[in-house]
């Protein structure tokens, strides 16, 4: 996790250090065994300064999640091209990249770990509701654009967006929690086939003016 | 979790009691805060007897997972009908039931909680690899049967099965970790539309002899 690249960051240096330390401790120990003491071990300043900023381990973790979600959404933010079909496939490739960089894999692993906490923690649940809302809206806007430009069939954009998102979530989840790499690649291939056969009216090349 | 219905159970009464206690403690406290002491609180016998059967909390949790996976797979086991399309839709409805019974919801919630442990625990990862393998095989066999009986198009059964499974996993996951019920229902509807348009050659009624 590189906070230093975030030029628009609103976090103080101390807060950023705490986020880095929490993230490192999380990767090392996992959720079940995470503690403020262990976060302190990853941290150069005094453990007491953590309590200056955060009331509890729970507060710290929810803040780390907000921080991580911001980074995740920024990483997906790219310039729209002239081709909505290409943009949609690129977004899917980014999310389902078959050979993710270790950093991106760790990133997603942290998100999956957080997500399981959404079962019982309403603040974390609200964050993931927002993440999925963001992804569904992004996909739906691409579909709406494709329909408006006559390169996609006139589908129910919202419903198809939710379908694509569900498949993406299932593939990401299985990649991180099973050893079924070939199976996951097959699901990814099928998703692209689905787009080609059900959504995209005109393949490749430029869209009509 | 009702172990008493399992006539083919190979578990001793004491082991079943420990599984029930572990399950109750898990629902009450979640993974992060689970401890042998808290499992003992749900248990009428002495805490020491837990150690008689299980070396560690980790050992106990993996055994509970095996037990839960057995129950999950048994719950999906139904008699094949004359109609593979109907059987496939029934399987999907069972997995994605829009108003799951509280018990089934808790069941799936326990599975999601376990699954996040698959990131770091190889024994748990192996269990989920097996769960997905089981589900993918079940779906693939239904597709193979539909193709053989000419009621499904001649698709790549293995690839389509992985695609359907990924979507199912994504929907189950989102239902448990977000508050996006309408969106999830939309994804479920899209999955059924996909089956109708891409897989099923002959809808409803009986298949040709």
Coordinates of C-alpha atoms in Angstrom, one line a residue:
Chain A
X1 CA 0.0 0.0 0.0
X2 CA 1.6 3.2 -1.1
X3 CA 0.0 6.3 0.4
X4 CA 2.8 8.6 -0.8
X5 CA 1.5 8.7 -4.3
X6 CA -1.8 10.2 -3.2
X7 CA -1.3 13.8 -4.0
X8 CA -4.9 14.6 -2.9
X9 CA -4.5 12.9 0.4
X10 CA -6.2 14.5 3.4
X11 CA -4.3 12.4 5.9
X12 CA -1.7 13.7 8.3
X13 CA 1.8 12.0 8.2
X14 CA 1.1 10.4 11.6
X15 CA -2.3 9.0 10.4
X16 CA -0.7 7.7 7.2
X17 CA 2.0 6.0 9.3
X18 CA -0.7 4.4 11.4
X19 CA -2.5 3.1 8.3
X20 CA 0.7 1.6 7.0
X21 CA 1.4 -0.1 10.3
X22 CA -2.2 -1.4 10.6
X23 CA -2.0 -2.7 7.0
X24 CA 1.4 -4.5 7.7
X25 CA 0.1 -6.0 10.9
X26 CA -3.0 -7.2 9.1
X27 CA -1.0 -8.9 6.4
X28 CA 1.2 -10.5 9.0
X29 CA -1.3 -11.7 11.5
X30 CA -4.7 -11.7 9.9
X31 CA -7.9 -10.3 11.4
X32 CA -8.3 -12.9 14.2
X33 CA -4.9 -12.2 15.7
X34 CA -4.6 -8.5 15.1
X35 CA -4.2 -6.3 18.1
X36 CA -3.1 -2.7 18.9
X37 CA 0.1 -4.2 20.4
X38 CA 0.9 -5.9 17.1
X39 CA 0.1 -2.7 15.1
X40 CA 2.4 -0.9 17.5
X41 CA 5.2 -3.4 16.6
X42 CA 5.0 -2.2 12.9
X43 CA 5.1 1.5 14.0
X44 CA 8.0 3.7 14.9
X45 CA 6.2 6.1 17.1
X46 CA 4.7 5.2 20.5
X47 CA 1.7 3.0 20.7
X48 CA -0.1 5.6 22.8
X49 CA -0.2 7.9 19.7
X50 CA -2.4 5.4 18.0
X51 CA -5.0 6.0 20.7
X52 CA -4.7 9.7 20.2
X53 CA -6.2 9.3 16.8
X54 CA -8.4 6.2 17.1
X55 CA -10.7 5.2 19.9
X56 CA -10.4 1.4 19.4
X57 CA -9.1 -1.3 17.2
X58 CA -12.5 -1.3 15.5
X59 CA -12.3 2.4 14.8
X60 CA -8.8 1.9 13.4
X61 CA -9.9 -1.0 11.1
X62 CA -12.9 0.9 9.7
X63 CA -10.7 3.9 9.0
X64 CA -8.2 1.6 7.2
X65 CA -11.1 0.2 5.2
X66 CA -12.2 3.7 4.1
X67 CA -8.6 4.4 3.2
X68 CA -8.3 1.1 1.2
X69 CA -11.6 1.6 -0.6
X70 CA -10.5 5.1 -1.7
X71 CA -7.3 3.6 -3.1
X72 CA -9.2 0.8 -4.8
X73 CA -11.7 3.2 -6.5
X74 CA -8.8 5.5 -7.5
X75 CA -7.0 2.6 -9.1
X76 CA -10.0 1.9 -11.3
X77 CA -10.4 5.5 -12.4
X78 CA -9.2 5.8 -16.0
X79 CA -9.9 8.1 -19.0
X80 CA -12.9 6.9 -21.1
X81 CA -11.8 5.9 -24.6
X82 CA -13.9 6.2 -27.8
X83 CA -15.1 2.6 -27.3
X84 CA -17.4 1.6 -24.4
X85 CA -17.0 -2.1 -25.1
X86 CA -13.2 -1.8 -24.8
X87 CA -13.6 0.3 -21.6
X88 CA -15.9 -2.3 -20.1
X89 CA -13.5 -5.2 -20.9
X90 CA -10.6 -3.2 -19.5
X91 CA -12.4 -2.6 -16.3
X92 CA -13.2 -6.3 -16.0
X93 CA -9.5 -7.2 -16.8
X94 CA -8.4 -4.8 -14.1
X95 CA -10.6 -6.5 -11.6
X96 CA -10.0 -10.0 -12.7
X97 CA -6.4 -9.8 -14.0
X98 CA -5.2 -13.4 -14.2
X99 CA -1.7 -12.7 -13.0
X100 CA -2.3 -9.8 -10.5
X101 CA 0.8 -8.1 -9.1
X102 CA 1.5 -9.3 -5.6
X103 CA 0.6 -5.8 -4.3
X104 CA -2.8 -5.9 -6.0
X105 CA -3.4 -9.4 -4.7
X106 CA -2.6 -8.4 -1.2
X107 CA -4.8 -5.4 -1.6
X108 CA -7.8 -7.6 -2.6
X109 CA -6.9 -10.1 0.1
X110 CA -7.3 -7.3 2.7
X111 CA -10.6 -6.3 1.2
X112 CA -11.9 -10.0 1.4
X113 CA -10.7 -10.1 5.0
X114 CA -12.6 -6.9 5.8
X115 CA -15.6 -8.1 3.9
X116 CA -16.1 -11.1 6.1
X117 CA -16.4 -8.6 9.0
X118 CA -19.4 -7.0 7.2
X119 CA -21.5 -10.0 8.5
X120 CA -21.5 -8.5 12.0
X121 CA -20.1 -5.0 11.8
X122 CA -22.6 -2.4 10.4
X123 CA -20.0 0.3 9.7
X124 CA -18.0 -2.2 7.6
X125 CA -21.2 -3.4 5.9
X126 CA -22.0 0.1 4.9
X127 CA -18.5 0.5 3.3
X128 CA -19.0 -2.6 1.2
X129 CA -22.5 -1.6 0.2
X130 CA -20.8 1.6 -1.1
X131 CA -18.0 -0.3 -2.9
X132 CA -20.5 -2.5 -4.8
X133 CA -22.7 0.6 -5.5
X134 CA -19.7 2.3 -7.0
X135 CA -18.7 -0.7 -9.1
X136 CA -22.3 -1.3 -10.3
X137 CA -22.7 2.4 -11.2
X138 CA -19.4 2.5 -13.1
X139 CA -20.5 -0.6 -15.1
X140 CA -24.0 0.7 -15.7
X141 CA -22.7 4.0 -17.0
X142 CA -20.5 2.2 -19.5
X143 CA -23.5 0.1 -20.6
X144 CA -25.7 3.2 -20.9
X145 CA -23.0 4.9 -23.0
X146 CA -22.7 1.8 -25.2
X147 CA -26.5 1.7 -25.7
X148 CA -26.7 5.5 -26.5
X149 CA -23.9 5.0 -29.0
X150 CA -25.6 2.0 -30.6
X151 CA -22.7 -0.3 -30.0
X152 CA -24.5 -2.3 -27.3
X153 CA -27.9 -3.9 -27.5
X154 CA -30.7 -2.1 -25.8
X155 CA -30.6 -4.2 -22.6
X156 CA -31.7 -3.4 -19.1
X157 CA -28.5 -1.6 -18.1
X158 CA -29.0 -1.7 -14.4
X159 CA -29.9 -5.4 -14.3
X160 CA -27.0 -6.5 -16.6
X161 CA -24.6 -4.3 -14.6
X162 CA -25.6 -6.2 -11.4
X163 CA -25.1 -9.5 -13.2
X164 CA -21.6 -8.6 -14.4
X165 CA -20.7 -7.3 -10.9
X166 CA -21.9 -10.6 -9.3
X167 CA -19.8 -12.6 -11.6
X168 CA -16.8 -10.4 -11.0
X169 CA -17.2 -10.6 -7.2
X170 CA -17.5 -14.4 -7.4
X171 CA -14.4 -14.7 -9.5
X172 CA -12.3 -12.4 -7.3
X173 CA -13.6 -14.2 -4.2
X174 CA -12.7 -17.7 -5.5
X175 CA -9.3 -16.6 -6.7
X176 CA -8.4 -15.6 -3.2
X177 CA -10.1 -18.4 -1.3
X178 CA -9.5 -21.5 -3.4
X179 CA -6.8 -23.2 -5.5
X180 CA -9.0 -23.5 -8.6
X181 CA -7.0 -21.2 -11.0
X182 CA -8.1 -22.9 -14.2
X183 CA -11.7 -22.9 -13.2
X184 CA -11.5 -19.2 -12.4
X185 CA -9.9 -18.5 -15.8
X186 CA -12.8 -20.4 -17.4
X187 CA -15.4 -18.2 -15.6
X188 CA -13.5 -15.1 -16.8
X189 CA -13.5 -16.3 -20.4
X190 CA -17.2 -17.1 -20.2
X191 CA -17.9 -13.6 -18.9
X192 CA -16.2 -12.0 -21.9
X193 CA -18.1 -14.4 -24.2
X194 CA -21.3 -13.3 -22.6
X195 CA -20.5 -9.7 -23.3
X196 CA -19.7 -10.5 -26.9
X197 CA -22.8 -12.5 -27.5
X198 CA -25.4 -10.7 -25.3
X199 CA -24.3 -7.1 -24.9
X200 CA -22.0 -6.0 -27.7
X201 CA -23.8 -5.3 -31.0
X202 CA -20.7 -4.3 -32.9
X203 CA -17.4 -5.9 -32.1
X204 CA -14.0 -4.3 -32.4
X205 CA -13.3 -1.3 -34.6
X206 CA -14.9 2.1 -34.1
X207 CA -18.5 2.6 -33.2
X208 CA -20.8 4.3 -35.7
X209 CA -21.1 8.1 -35.6
Chain B
X1 CA -27.4 -26.4 13.0
X2 CA -29.1 -29.7 13.5
X3 CA -26.9 -32.6 13.8
X4 CA -29.6 -34.9 15.1
X5 CA -31.1 -35.3 11.6
X6 CA -28.0 -36.9 10.3
X7 CA -28.7 -40.6 10.4
X8 CA -25.4 -41.4 8.7
X9 CA -23.4 -39.4 11.1
X10 CA -20.0 -40.8 12.2
X11 CA -19.6 -38.3 15.0
X12 CA -19.8 -39.3 18.7
X13 CA -22.3 -37.6 20.9
X14 CA -19.5 -35.7 22.6
X15 CA -18.0 -34.5 19.3
X16 CA -21.5 -33.4 18.1
X17 CA -21.9 -31.4 21.4
X18 CA -18.6 -29.8 20.8
X19 CA -19.5 -28.9 17.2
X20 CA -22.8 -27.4 18.4
X21 CA -21.0 -25.4 21.1
X22 CA -18.4 -24.1 18.6
X23 CA -21.1 -23.1 16.2
X24 CA -23.0 -21.2 18.8
X25 CA -19.9 -19.5 20.1
X26 CA -19.0 -18.5 16.5
X27 CA -22.4 -17.0 15.8
X28 CA -22.2 -15.1 19.1
X29 CA -18.7 -13.8 19.0
X30 CA -17.4 -14.1 15.4
X31 CA -14.0 -15.4 14.4
X32 CA -11.9 -12.6 15.7
X33 CA -13.2 -13.0 19.3
X34 CA -13.7 -16.8 19.4
X35 CA -11.8 -18.7 22.1
X36 CA -11.8 -22.1 23.6
X37 CA -13.1 -20.4 26.8
X38 CA -16.0 -19.0 24.9
X39 CA -16.7 -22.3 23.2
X40 CA -16.6 -23.9 26.7
X41 CA -19.3 -21.4 27.8
X42 CA -21.7 -22.9 25.3
X43 CA -20.9 -26.4 26.4
X44 CA -22.2 -28.5 29.3
X45 CA -19.2 -30.8 29.8
X46 CA -15.8 -29.6 31.0
X47 CA -13.7 -27.5 28.8
X48 CA -10.9 -30.0 29.2
X49 CA -12.9 -32.6 27.3
X50 CA -12.6 -30.3 24.2
X51 CA -8.8 -30.7 24.3
X52 CA -9.3 -34.4 24.5
X53 CA -10.7 -34.3 21.0
X54 CA -9.0 -31.3 19.5
X55 CA -5.4 -30.1 19.6
X56 CA -6.2 -26.5 19.2
X57 CA -8.8 -23.9 18.3
X58 CA -7.5 -24.1 14.7
X59 CA -8.1 -27.9 14.7
X60 CA -11.6 -27.4 16.1
X61 CA -12.5 -24.8 13.5
X62 CA -11.3 -26.9 10.6
X63 CA -13.3 -29.8 11.9
X64 CA -16.4 -27.6 12.3
X65 CA -15.9 -26.5 8.7
X66 CA -15.7 -30.1 7.5
X67 CA -18.9 -30.8 9.4
X68 CA -20.6 -27.7 8.0
X69 CA -19.5 -28.5 4.4
X70 CA -21.0 -32.0 4.8
X71 CA -24.3 -30.6 5.9
X72 CA -24.2 -28.0 3.1
X73 CA -23.6 -30.6 0.4
X74 CA -26.3 -32.9 1.9
X75 CA -28.8 -30.1 1.8
X76 CA -28.3 -29.7 -1.9
X77 CA -28.6 -33.4 -2.6
X78 CA -32.0 -34.0 -4.3
X79 CA -33.5 -36.6 -6.6
X80 CA -32.9 -35.8 -10.3
X81 CA -36.2 -35.0 -12.1
X82 CA -36.9 -35.7 -15.8
X83 CA -36.0 -32.1 -16.5
X84 CA -32.3 -31.0 -16.3
X85 CA -33.3 -27.3 -16.9
X86 CA -35.7 -27.4 -13.9
X87 CA -33.1 -29.2 -11.8
X88 CA -30.5 -26.6 -12.6
X89 CA -32.9 -23.7 -11.8
X90 CA -33.9 -25.5 -8.5
X91 CA -30.3 -25.8 -7.5
X92 CA -29.7 -22.1 -8.2
X93 CA -32.9 -21.2 -6.3
X94 CA -31.7 -23.3 -3.3
X95 CA -28.3 -21.5 -3.3
X96 CA -29.7 -18.0 -4.0
X97 CA -33.1 -18.2 -2.3
X98 CA -34.2 -14.6 -2.0
X99 CA -35.8 -15.1 1.5
X100 CA -33.6 -17.7 3.1
X101 CA -34.6 -19.1 6.4
X102 CA -32.7 -17.6 9.2
X103 CA -31.0 -21.0 9.8
X104 CA -29.8 -21.2 6.2
X105 CA -28.6 -17.6 6.4
X106 CA -26.6 -18.3 9.5
X107 CA -25.3 -21.4 7.8
X108 CA -24.0 -19.4 4.9
X109 CA -22.8 -16.6 7.2
X110 CA -20.6 -19.2 8.9
X111 CA -19.3 -20.4 5.6
X112 CA -18.4 -16.8 4.6
X113 CA -16.6 -16.3 7.9
X114 CA -14.6 -19.5 7.4
X115 CA -13.9 -18.6 3.8
X116 CA -12.1 -15.4 4.7
X117 CA -9.7 -17.6 6.8
X118 CA -8.8 -19.5 3.5
X119 CA -6.6 -16.5 2.7
X120 CA -4.0 -17.6 5.2
X121 CA -5.0 -21.2 6.4
X122 CA -4.2 -23.9 3.9
X123 CA -6.4 -26.5 5.5
X124 CA -9.4 -24.2 5.2
X125 CA -8.4 -23.2 1.6
X126 CA -8.4 -26.9 0.7
X127 CA -11.9 -27.3 2.1
X128 CA -13.3 -24.4 0.0
X129 CA -11.4 -25.7 -3.1
X130 CA -13.4 -28.9 -2.5
X131 CA -16.7 -27.1 -1.9
X132 CA -16.4 -25.2 -5.2
X133 CA -15.2 -28.4 -7.0
X134 CA -18.4 -30.1 -5.7
X135 CA -20.7 -27.3 -6.8
X136 CA -19.0 -27.0 -10.2
X137 CA -19.2 -30.8 -10.8
X138 CA -22.9 -30.8 -9.8
X139 CA -23.7 -28.0 -12.2
X140 CA -21.6 -29.5 -15.0
X141 CA -23.3 -32.9 -14.7
X142 CA -26.7 -31.2 -15.0
X143 CA -25.5 -29.4 -18.1
X144 CA -24.0 -32.6 -19.6
X145 CA -27.3 -34.3 -19.0
X146 CA -29.2 -31.5 -20.7
X147 CA -26.9 -31.6 -23.7
X148 CA -27.2 -35.4 -24.0
X149 CA -31.0 -35.1 -23.9
X150 CA -31.0 -32.3 -26.5
X151 CA -32.7 -29.8 -24.2
X152 CA -29.5 -27.7 -23.7
X153 CA -27.4 -26.1 -26.5
X154 CA -24.1 -27.9 -27.1
X155 CA -22.0 -25.5 -24.9
X156 CA -18.7 -26.1 -23.2
X157 CA -20.3 -27.6 -20.1
X158 CA -17.2 -27.2 -17.9
X159 CA -16.7 -23.5 -18.8
X160 CA -20.4 -22.6 -18.5
X161 CA -20.6 -24.4 -15.1
X162 CA -17.7 -22.3 -13.8
X163 CA -19.4 -19.1 -15.0
X164 CA -22.7 -20.0 -13.3
X165 CA -20.8 -20.9 -10.1
X166 CA -18.9 -17.6 -10.1
X167 CA -22.2 -15.7 -10.4
X168 CA -23.8 -17.8 -7.7
X169 CA -20.8 -17.2 -5.4
X170 CA -20.8 -13.4 -6.1
X171 CA -24.6 -13.2 -5.3
X172 CA -24.3 -15.2 -2.1
X173 CA -21.3 -13.2 -1.0
X174 CA -23.0 -9.8 -1.7
X175 CA -26.2 -10.8 0.0
X176 CA -24.3 -11.5 3.2
X177 CA -21.9 -8.6 3.1
X178 CA -23.9 -5.7 1.7
X179 CA -27.4 -4.1 2.0
X180 CA -28.1 -4.2 -1.7
X181 CA -31.0 -6.6 -1.8
X182 CA -32.7 -5.2 -4.9
X183 CA -29.4 -5.3 -6.8
X184 CA -28.8 -8.9 -5.8
X185 CA -32.3 -9.9 -6.9
X186 CA -31.5 -8.3 -10.3
X187 CA -28.3 -10.4 -10.6
X188 CA -30.3 -13.5 -9.8
X189 CA -33.0 -12.6 -12.4
X190 CA -30.2 -12.0 -15.0
X191 CA -28.7 -15.4 -14.3
X192 CA -32.0 -17.1 -15.0
X193 CA -32.4 -15.0 -18.2
X194 CA -28.9 -16.1 -19.2
X195 CA -29.8 -19.8 -18.8
X196 CA -33.0 -19.3 -20.8
X197 CA -31.3 -17.5 -23.7
X198 CA -27.9 -19.1 -23.8
X199 CA -28.2 -22.6 -22.4
X200 CA -31.7 -23.9 -22.6
X201 CA -32.8 -24.9 -26.1
X202 CA -36.3 -26.0 -25.2
X203 CA -38.1 -24.2 -22.4
X204 CA -40.6 -25.6 -20.0
X205 CA -42.6 -28.8 -20.7
X206 CA -41.0 -32.2 -21.2
X207 CA -37.8 -32.8 -23.1
X208 CA -37.9 -34.7 -26.3
X209 CA -37.4 -38.5 -26.1

